Tab-separated table of C-alpha atoms in Angstrom:
chain	number	residue	atom	x	y	z
A	1	MET	CA	-7.801	-28.537	-9.959
A	2	SER	CA	-5.864	-26.479	-12.536
A	3	ALA	CA	-8.132	-27.828	-15.263
A	4	HIS	CA	-10.998	-25.956	-13.623
A	5	LEU	CA	-9.183	-22.634	-13.544
A	6	SER	CA	-9.982	-20.024	-16.171
A	7	ASP	CA	-8.331	-20.085	-19.565
A	8	ARG	CA	-7.212	-16.559	-18.749
A	9	ILE	CA	-5.045	-17.578	-15.807
A	10	ASN	CA	-3.875	-20.814	-17.386
A	11	SER	CA	-2.528	-18.867	-20.360
A	12	LEU	CA	-0.782	-16.283	-18.180
A	13	LYS	CA	2.974	-16.567	-17.689
A	14	ALA	CA	4.501	-15.904	-14.297
A	15	SER	CA	6.641	-12.768	-14.077
A	16	ALA	CA	10.165	-13.846	-15.020
A	17	THR	CA	11.793	-11.376	-12.651
A	18	LEU	CA	9.680	-12.514	-9.715
A	19	ALA	CA	10.165	-16.172	-10.671
A	20	MET	CA	13.942	-15.791	-10.674
A	21	ALA	CA	13.818	-13.960	-7.343
A	22	ALA	CA	11.737	-16.808	-5.904
A	23	LYS	CA	14.220	-19.371	-7.247
A	24	ALA	CA	17.085	-17.436	-5.658
A	25	ARG	CA	15.273	-17.395	-2.313
A	26	GLU	CA	14.687	-21.139	-2.589
A	27	LEU	CA	18.388	-21.784	-3.189
A	28	ARG	CA	19.362	-19.507	-0.297
A	29	ALA	CA	17.038	-21.520	1.940
A	30	GLU	CA	19.036	-24.583	0.890
A	31	GLY	CA	22.176	-22.890	2.153
A	32	LYS	CA	23.590	-21.583	-1.143
A	33	ASP	CA	25.238	-18.160	-1.256
A	34	ILE	CA	23.197	-16.542	-4.014
A	35	ILE	CA	23.884	-12.996	-5.181
A	36	GLY	CA	20.638	-11.551	-6.509
A	37	LEU	CA	20.994	-9.291	-9.527
A	38	SER	CA	17.550	-10.076	-10.904
A	39	LEU	CA	15.098	-7.734	-9.209
A	40	GLY	CA	14.597	-4.125	-10.240
A	41	GLU	CA	14.704	-2.819	-6.711
A	42	PRO	CA	16.989	-0.111	-5.299
A	43	ASP	CA	19.114	-1.358	-2.415
A	44	PHE	CA	18.766	1.983	-0.620
A	45	ASN	CA	16.391	2.657	2.246
A	46	THR	CA	13.520	5.067	1.684
A	47	PRO	CA	14.844	8.558	2.537
A	48	ASP	CA	14.230	9.623	6.122
A	49	PHE	CA	12.221	12.725	5.218
A	50	ILE	CA	9.671	10.499	3.461
A	51	LYS	CA	9.526	7.998	6.324
A	52	GLU	CA	8.964	10.854	8.755
A	53	ALA	CA	5.968	11.991	6.705
A	54	ALA	CA	4.519	8.481	6.925
A	55	ILE	CA	5.003	8.414	10.699
A	56	GLN	CA	3.278	11.778	10.938
A	57	ALA	CA	0.363	10.421	8.900
A	58	VAL	CA	-0.007	7.508	11.325
A	59	ASN	CA	0.030	9.903	14.257
A	60	ASP	CA	-2.511	12.100	12.473
A	61	ASN	CA	-4.832	9.079	12.307
A	62	TYR	CA	-4.955	8.574	8.567
A	63	ASN	CA	-6.640	5.184	8.544
A	64	SER	CA	-9.788	5.441	6.462
A	65	TYR	CA	-10.623	4.499	2.890
A	66	THR	CA	-9.037	6.881	0.429
A	67	PRO	CA	-10.633	8.422	-2.680
A	68	VAL	CA	-10.450	5.916	-5.528
A	69	ASP	CA	-8.241	8.145	-7.658
A	70	GLY	CA	-6.113	9.500	-4.788
A	71	TYR	CA	-6.094	12.247	-2.180
A	72	VAL	CA	-6.626	15.701	-3.646
A	73	GLU	CA	-3.395	16.861	-1.996
A	74	LEU	CA	-1.462	14.053	-3.687
A	75	LYS	CA	-3.066	14.769	-7.060
A	76	ASP	CA	-2.035	18.397	-6.664
A	77	ALA	CA	1.520	17.321	-5.829
A	78	ILE	CA	1.548	15.157	-8.972
A	79	ILE	CA	0.246	18.067	-11.060
A	80	THR	CA	3.043	20.261	-9.674
A	81	LYS	CA	5.613	17.531	-10.353
A	82	PHE	CA	4.468	17.141	-13.969
A	83	LYS	CA	4.734	20.897	-14.499
A	84	ARG	CA	8.106	21.234	-12.751
A	85	ASP	CA	9.857	18.198	-14.233
A	86	ASN	CA	8.114	17.653	-17.570
A	87	ASN	CA	6.452	20.959	-18.477
A	88	LEU	CA	3.139	19.101	-18.683
A	89	GLU	CA	-0.139	20.730	-17.642
A	90	TYR	CA	-2.713	18.404	-16.106
A	91	ASP	CA	-5.754	19.031	-13.945
A	92	ARG	CA	-7.152	16.808	-11.211
A	93	SER	CA	-9.566	15.031	-13.557
A	94	GLN	CA	-6.566	13.718	-15.523
A	95	ILE	CA	-4.710	12.183	-12.580
A	96	VAL	CA	-5.325	8.712	-11.134
A	97	VAL	CA	-3.263	7.326	-8.247
A	98	SER	CA	-2.949	3.537	-8.158
A	99	THR	CA	-1.385	0.761	-6.114
A	100	GLY	CA	1.882	0.932	-8.023
A	101	ALA	CA	2.620	1.835	-11.636
A	102	LYS	CA	1.865	-1.767	-12.582
A	103	GLN	CA	-1.772	-1.327	-11.587
A	104	ALA	CA	-1.838	1.941	-13.509
A	105	LEU	CA	-0.704	0.089	-16.633
A	106	TYR	CA	-3.219	-2.695	-16.047
A	107	ASN	CA	-6.022	-0.159	-15.656
A	108	VAL	CA	-5.135	1.519	-18.946
A	109	ALA	CA	-5.073	-1.802	-20.790
A	110	GLN	CA	-8.425	-2.865	-19.368
A	111	VAL	CA	-10.206	0.371	-20.227
A	112	TYR	CA	-8.780	0.933	-23.706
A	113	ILE	CA	-7.991	-2.411	-25.351
A	114	ASN	CA	-10.634	-4.593	-26.977
A	115	PRO	CA	-10.103	-8.212	-28.054
A	116	GLY	CA	-7.991	-8.306	-31.201
A	117	ASP	CA	-6.574	-4.795	-30.831
A	118	GLU	CA	-2.849	-4.652	-31.563
A	119	VAL	CA	-0.360	-2.931	-29.251
A	120	ILE	CA	3.130	-2.149	-30.523
A	121	LEU	CA	5.943	-3.041	-28.122
A	122	PRO	CA	9.502	-2.009	-28.996
A	123	CYS	CA	11.774	-4.834	-27.819
A	124	PRO	CA	13.112	-5.153	-25.236
A	125	TYR	CA	10.169	-4.198	-23.059
A	126	TRP	CA	9.306	-4.617	-19.388
A	127	VAL	CA	8.279	-8.209	-18.677
A	128	SER	CA	4.668	-7.500	-17.692
A	129	TYR	CA	3.638	-5.398	-20.709
A	130	SER	CA	2.900	-8.351	-22.954
A	131	ASP	CA	0.774	-10.289	-20.496
A	132	ILE	CA	-1.081	-7.205	-19.250
A	133	ILE	CA	-2.033	-6.550	-22.880
A	134	LYS	CA	-3.043	-10.187	-23.427
A	135	LEU	CA	-5.218	-10.151	-20.297
A	136	ALA	CA	-7.184	-7.321	-21.916
A	137	GLY	CA	-7.588	-9.384	-25.082
A	138	GLY	CA	-5.005	-7.401	-26.983
A	139	VAL	CA	-2.306	-8.681	-29.310
A	140	PRO	CA	1.284	-7.596	-28.545
A	141	VAL	CA	3.215	-6.713	-31.710
A	142	GLU	CA	6.930	-6.918	-30.991
A	143	VAL	CA	9.310	-4.617	-32.848
A	144	LYS	CA	12.819	-6.021	-32.631
A	145	THR	CA	15.682	-3.662	-31.878
A	146	SER	CA	19.352	-4.416	-31.295
A	147	ILE	CA	22.341	-3.285	-29.333
A	148	THR	CA	23.600	-1.399	-32.409
A	149	THR	CA	20.723	1.097	-32.067
A	150	ASP	CA	20.875	1.154	-28.257
A	151	PHE	CA	17.721	-0.975	-28.272
A	152	LYS	CA	15.551	1.886	-29.520
A	153	MET	CA	12.827	1.658	-32.158
A	154	THR	CA	13.198	3.879	-35.209
A	155	ALA	CA	10.441	5.815	-36.920
A	156	GLU	CA	10.736	3.485	-39.916
A	157	GLN	CA	10.217	0.438	-37.709
A	158	LEU	CA	7.171	2.013	-36.100
A	159	GLU	CA	5.654	2.793	-39.492
A	160	ALA	CA	6.208	-0.786	-40.654
A	161	ALA	CA	4.547	-2.249	-37.537
A	162	ILE	CA	1.306	-0.262	-37.818
A	163	THR	CA	-1.728	-2.068	-39.215
A	164	PRO	CA	-5.453	-1.239	-39.308
A	165	LYS	CA	-5.725	-3.099	-35.979
A	166	THR	CA	-3.118	-1.011	-34.157
A	167	LYS	CA	-4.674	0.614	-31.083
A	168	MET	CA	-1.702	1.597	-28.918
A	169	LEU	CA	2.067	1.966	-28.591
A	170	TRP	CA	3.686	1.136	-25.236
A	171	TYR	CA	7.285	1.895	-24.307
A	172	SER	CA	9.425	2.901	-21.331
A	173	SER	CA	12.085	5.608	-21.228
A	174	PRO	CA	14.455	5.163	-19.490
A	175	CYS	CA	13.890	1.594	-20.553
A	176	ASN	CA	13.642	-1.456	-18.361
A	177	PRO	CA	15.626	-3.605	-19.199
A	178	SER	CA	18.080	-1.806	-21.503
A	179	GLY	CA	18.500	1.541	-19.747
A	180	SER	CA	18.047	3.290	-23.104
A	181	ILE	CA	16.519	6.770	-23.213
A	182	TYR	CA	14.590	8.226	-26.140
A	183	SER	CA	15.752	11.764	-26.844
A	184	LYS	CA	13.297	14.545	-27.643
A	185	GLU	CA	14.327	14.298	-31.312
A	186	GLU	CA	13.777	10.539	-31.397
A	187	LEU	CA	10.341	10.881	-29.800
A	188	ARG	CA	9.471	13.637	-32.280
A	189	ALA	CA	10.328	11.298	-35.143
A	190	LEU	CA	7.969	8.669	-33.703
A	191	ALA	CA	5.304	11.340	-33.155
A	192	ASP	CA	5.593	12.409	-36.792
A	193	VAL	CA	4.715	8.860	-37.856
A	194	LEU	CA	1.798	8.757	-35.430
A	195	GLN	CA	0.351	11.962	-36.929
A	196	LYS	CA	-0.755	9.800	-39.871
A	197	TYR	CA	-2.665	7.531	-37.468
A	198	PRO	CA	-4.603	9.779	-35.060
A	199	GLU	CA	-6.478	6.852	-33.500
A	200	ILE	CA	-3.330	5.344	-31.919
A	201	VAL	CA	-2.797	6.127	-28.225
A	202	VAL	CA	0.650	6.070	-26.607
A	203	VAL	CA	1.549	4.744	-23.153
A	204	SER	CA	4.803	6.339	-21.988
A	205	ASP	CA	6.170	4.558	-18.911
A	206	GLU	CA	8.522	6.996	-17.165
A	207	ILE	CA	9.010	5.243	-13.820
A	208	TYR	CA	12.840	5.546	-14.129
A	209	GLU	CA	12.688	9.223	-15.104
A	210	HIS	CA	15.045	10.523	-12.416
A	211	ILE	CA	17.594	7.702	-12.722
A	212	ASN	CA	19.008	9.375	-15.768
A	213	TYR	CA	22.700	9.903	-16.504
A	214	ARG	CA	22.289	12.081	-19.588
A	215	LYS	CA	20.274	14.661	-17.610
A	216	GLU	CA	17.727	15.099	-20.385
A	217	HIS	CA	14.314	13.535	-20.003
A	218	ALA	CA	11.717	13.856	-22.745
A	219	SER	CA	8.036	12.939	-22.579
A	220	MET	CA	5.846	12.125	-25.568
A	221	ALA	CA	3.046	14.235	-24.055
A	222	GLN	CA	5.234	17.351	-24.239
A	223	PHE	CA	4.360	17.624	-27.938
A	224	ALA	CA	1.139	19.568	-28.397
A	225	ASP	CA	-0.013	17.214	-31.153
A	226	MET	CA	0.492	14.143	-28.900
A	227	TYR	CA	-0.711	15.465	-25.550
A	228	ASP	CA	-4.359	14.401	-26.001
A	229	ARG	CA	-3.403	10.850	-26.992
A	230	THR	CA	-0.630	10.042	-24.508
A	231	VAL	CA	-0.901	8.371	-21.121
A	232	THR	CA	2.125	9.236	-18.984
A	233	VAL	CA	2.782	6.612	-16.307
A	234	ASN	CA	5.049	7.248	-13.333
A	235	GLY	CA	5.513	6.406	-9.670
A	236	VAL	CA	7.891	6.557	-6.730
A	237	ALA	CA	9.191	2.980	-6.530
A	238	LYS	CA	12.523	3.404	-8.278
A	239	ALA	CA	13.920	6.914	-7.837
A	240	PHE	CA	12.661	7.272	-4.251
A	241	ALA	CA	13.486	3.679	-3.180
A	242	MET	CA	9.831	3.057	-2.329
A	243	THR	CA	9.112	-0.245	-4.092
A	244	GLY	CA	7.072	-1.644	-1.207
A	245	TRP	CA	4.988	1.481	-0.700
A	246	ARG	CA	3.105	0.713	-3.946
A	247	ILE	CA	2.149	4.112	-5.313
A	248	GLY	CA	1.987	4.857	-9.038
A	249	TYR	CA	0.010	7.353	-11.067
A	250	ILE	CA	-0.979	8.498	-14.533
A	251	GLY	CA	-1.496	11.797	-16.295
A	252	ALA	CA	-3.904	11.090	-19.132
A	253	PRO	CA	-6.675	12.364	-21.369
A	254	THR	CA	-9.688	12.939	-19.133
A	255	SER	CA	-11.759	10.171	-20.723
A	256	ILE	CA	-9.073	7.560	-20.068
A	257	ALA	CA	-8.419	8.820	-16.541
A	258	ARG	CA	-12.108	8.656	-15.673
A	259	ALA	CA	-12.345	5.153	-17.100
A	260	CYS	CA	-9.328	4.060	-15.013
A	261	ASN	CA	-10.978	5.557	-11.931
A	262	LYS	CA	-14.124	3.543	-12.684
A	263	MET	CA	-12.139	0.346	-13.223
A	264	GLN	CA	-10.090	0.803	-10.070
A	265	GLY	CA	-13.232	1.491	-8.049
A	266	GLN	CA	-14.396	-2.068	-8.735
A	267	VAL	CA	-11.029	-3.751	-8.198
A	268	THR	CA	-8.959	-2.215	-5.402
A	269	SER	CA	-10.469	1.198	-4.688
A	270	GLY	CA	-8.019	3.808	-3.407
A	271	ALA	CA	-4.345	3.206	-2.668
A	272	ASN	CA	-2.887	2.956	0.846
A	273	CYS	CA	-3.567	6.041	2.952
A	274	ILE	CA	-0.203	6.253	4.770
A	275	ALA	CA	1.777	5.672	1.584
A	276	GLN	CA	-0.148	8.420	-0.199
A	277	ARG	CA	0.629	10.946	2.541
A	278	ALA	CA	4.315	10.031	2.362
A	279	VAL	CA	4.353	10.412	-1.423
A	280	ILE	CA	2.991	13.953	-1.151
A	281	THR	CA	6.167	14.833	0.738
A	282	ALA	CA	8.348	12.887	-1.715
A	283	LEU	CA	6.998	14.673	-4.789
A	284	GLU	CA	6.970	18.118	-3.240
A	285	ALA	CA	10.646	17.861	-2.301
A	286	PRO	CA	13.347	19.063	-4.719
A	287	VAL	CA	14.681	16.266	-6.913
A	288	SER	CA	18.149	17.085	-5.565
A	289	LYS	CA	17.202	15.268	-2.339
A	290	ILE	CA	17.473	11.891	-4.125
A	291	GLN	CA	20.501	12.753	-6.270
A	292	TYR	CA	22.838	10.791	-3.981
A	293	MET	CA	21.202	7.538	-5.112
A	294	VAL	CA	21.494	8.457	-8.791
A	295	ASP	CA	25.172	9.352	-8.320
A	296	GLU	CA	25.825	5.979	-6.696
A	297	PHE	CA	24.021	4.115	-9.481
A	298	LYS	CA	26.182	5.950	-12.010
A	299	GLU	CA	29.343	4.782	-10.239
A	300	ARG	CA	28.055	1.217	-10.215
A	301	ARG	CA	27.216	1.407	-13.900
A	302	LYS	CA	30.851	2.211	-14.700
A	303	LEU	CA	32.046	-0.555	-12.393
A	304	ILE	CA	29.859	-3.282	-13.869
A	305	LEU	CA	30.572	-2.268	-17.475
A	306	ASP	CA	34.327	-2.309	-16.785
A	307	LEU	CA	34.084	-5.744	-15.184
A	308	LEU	CA	31.900	-7.232	-17.932
A	309	ALA	CA	34.321	-5.918	-20.557
A	310	GLU	CA	36.858	-8.404	-19.167
A	311	ILE	CA	34.630	-11.378	-20.032
A	312	PRO	CA	34.845	-12.569	-23.658
A	313	GLY	CA	31.455	-12.869	-25.346
A	314	PHE	CA	29.695	-10.116	-23.409
A	315	GLU	CA	28.651	-7.318	-25.778
A	316	CYS	CA	27.360	-4.286	-23.879
A	317	ASN	CA	26.200	-0.826	-24.790
A	318	GLU	CA	26.302	1.960	-22.214
A	319	PRO	CA	22.841	2.393	-20.672
A	320	GLU	CA	21.817	6.008	-20.174
A	321	GLY	CA	19.388	5.456	-17.325
A	322	ALA	CA	17.753	2.999	-14.900
A	323	PHE	CA	20.046	0.503	-13.121
A	324	TYR	CA	20.443	-2.387	-15.540
A	325	VAL	CA	22.858	-3.641	-18.138
A	326	PHE	CA	21.480	-5.784	-20.947
A	327	PRO	CA	24.439	-7.608	-22.504
A	328	ASP	CA	24.160	-9.682	-25.655
A	329	ILE	CA	25.526	-13.109	-24.687
A	330	SER	CA	24.633	-15.012	-27.877
A	331	HIS	CA	28.374	-15.759	-28.275
A	332	TYR	CA	27.796	-18.650	-25.866
A	333	PHE	CA	24.855	-20.222	-27.685
A	334	GLY	CA	25.610	-23.756	-28.838
A	335	LYS	CA	28.534	-24.118	-26.443
A	336	THR	CA	28.865	-26.730	-23.703
A	337	ILE	CA	30.544	-25.484	-20.521
A	338	LYS	CA	31.124	-27.687	-17.491
A	339	GLY	CA	28.723	-30.264	-18.926
A	340	TYR	CA	25.969	-27.678	-19.422
A	341	THR	CA	24.849	-26.954	-22.988
A	342	ILE	CA	23.715	-23.381	-23.553
A	343	GLN	CA	21.207	-23.016	-26.387
A	344	ASN	CA	19.577	-19.682	-25.522
A	345	ALA	CA	19.429	-16.828	-23.034
A	346	SER	CA	17.256	-18.816	-20.629
A	347	ASP	CA	19.857	-21.581	-20.547
A	348	PHE	CA	22.590	-19.000	-19.995
A	349	SER	CA	20.733	-17.359	-17.114
A	350	MET	CA	20.130	-20.736	-15.475
A	351	PHE	CA	23.780	-21.732	-16.010
A	352	ILE	CA	24.872	-18.552	-14.217
A	353	LEU	CA	22.499	-19.304	-11.360
A	354	GLU	CA	23.595	-22.922	-10.939
A	355	LYS	CA	27.325	-22.590	-11.641
A	356	ALA	CA	28.049	-19.071	-10.373
A	357	ASN	CA	25.287	-18.638	-7.768
A	358	VAL	CA	24.257	-15.341	-9.395
A	359	ALA	CA	20.613	-14.591	-10.232
A	360	THR	CA	19.937	-12.645	-13.442
A	361	VAL	CA	16.940	-12.618	-15.811
A	362	THR	CA	16.731	-14.080	-19.299
A	363	GLY	CA	16.209	-11.622	-22.126
A	364	ASP	CA	13.466	-13.885	-23.491
A	365	ALA	CA	11.184	-12.415	-20.843
A	366	PHE	CA	11.794	-8.930	-22.278
A	367	GLY	CA	11.315	-9.885	-25.929
A	368	ASN	CA	15.035	-10.260	-26.738
A	369	ALA	CA	16.346	-13.810	-26.953
A	370	ASN	CA	20.035	-12.854	-27.188
A	371	CYS	CA	20.460	-10.948	-23.929
A	372	ILE	CA	20.205	-11.197	-20.186
A	373	ARG	CA	19.317	-8.439	-17.735
A	374	ILE	CA	21.688	-7.751	-14.866
A	375	SER	CA	20.636	-5.294	-12.173
A	376	TYR	CA	23.343	-3.209	-10.554
A	377	ALA	CA	21.035	-2.096	-7.749
A	378	ALA	CA	23.401	-3.908	-5.403
A	379	SER	CA	26.434	-3.021	-3.335
A	380	THR	CA	29.837	-2.525	-4.944
A	381	GLU	CA	31.072	-5.624	-3.120
A	382	GLN	CA	28.210	-7.743	-4.442
A	383	ILE	CA	28.723	-6.507	-8.007
A	384	ILE	CA	32.453	-7.269	-7.925
A	385	GLU	CA	31.902	-10.727	-6.462
A	386	ALA	CA	29.029	-11.547	-8.827
A	387	ILE	CA	30.935	-10.689	-12.007
A	388	LYS	CA	33.998	-12.534	-10.668
A	389	ARG	CA	31.861	-15.649	-10.200
A	390	ILE	CA	30.348	-15.344	-13.692
A	391	LYS	CA	33.798	-14.953	-15.227
A	392	GLU	CA	35.136	-17.980	-13.382
A	393	ALA	CA	32.116	-20.109	-14.299
A	394	LEU	CA	32.515	-19.314	-17.999
A	395	LEU	CA	36.287	-19.393	-18.335
A	396	ASP	CA	37.764	-21.777	-15.760
């Protein structure tokens, strides 16, 4: 029956991260000992103070439909968070709460992109950006970066990518998959280019904001001349270990926020009531209450970089945030190891899965064909064993 499905769905690629996770689960069901380093999911439990707020919400009988754009109390908590952490001033009309940051991104694409509009994506980018843009009829324009620039787009590259059809720029900082963070000075340089093109709107995905080892987080919207043309996307999945609670949000120009509210009202309506009440507590708490997770991720970052440095052909930079490394493994392209010929990053990722029983994600999915993404949101023991297996598979 696939021939009768829409062209839209037939042209859509499956999420590479979710596909690899599904493949890992399939192999585990067959009895294989698979170490999963593919999903971007903290291995911590949601903090108790947040869970207690959810339990209280259940006991308080929160069970009804929620406002499409979120409870007023949650919107106020988001406004306070933006002011406290980012020095950004928003009012309630500029905030929309969604079922995860992914829905927030989808909403923005649907309400702002017309068929043929171009959207600039610095590579590497999060796997879903490209297809979310395509679903809206947009055309992703990839700007290649490299490990030598910490996978960050320069002002010159941005200028060169802009055409009369350019409608938006999307990026994440800290970046999934590279862990790179744009400094305030680097964002200012990009903003200076965009001053020549006032019609271009920026989507700044800041979901990894608090998993930051340089302690400096900059937002494009903090510049007065970019505030009215920037959509700031955030959520609680990563820093608060709340991936399954599915709450994301935007701070945006009022016209875009209202359009997202309208779109969401016809698709999902308001986000989960219990999760929203829990997130109020999460955002109102001092950021120091989740610092223990960030400290642990930082220790794991050092561990995995030290271990990968022992494997010839792995070229790594030091990520400044998130919980991924994005090594360039093109050294292995064209080589045959244990009867398996590796031609590209997808081959390499599959080789690691089949020969080392370690699940990673090909860089092709992120717009970089020379790298793979390895998540270190796993225990120290799993990281040590996983890199040991990879090393043995490649060198023995």
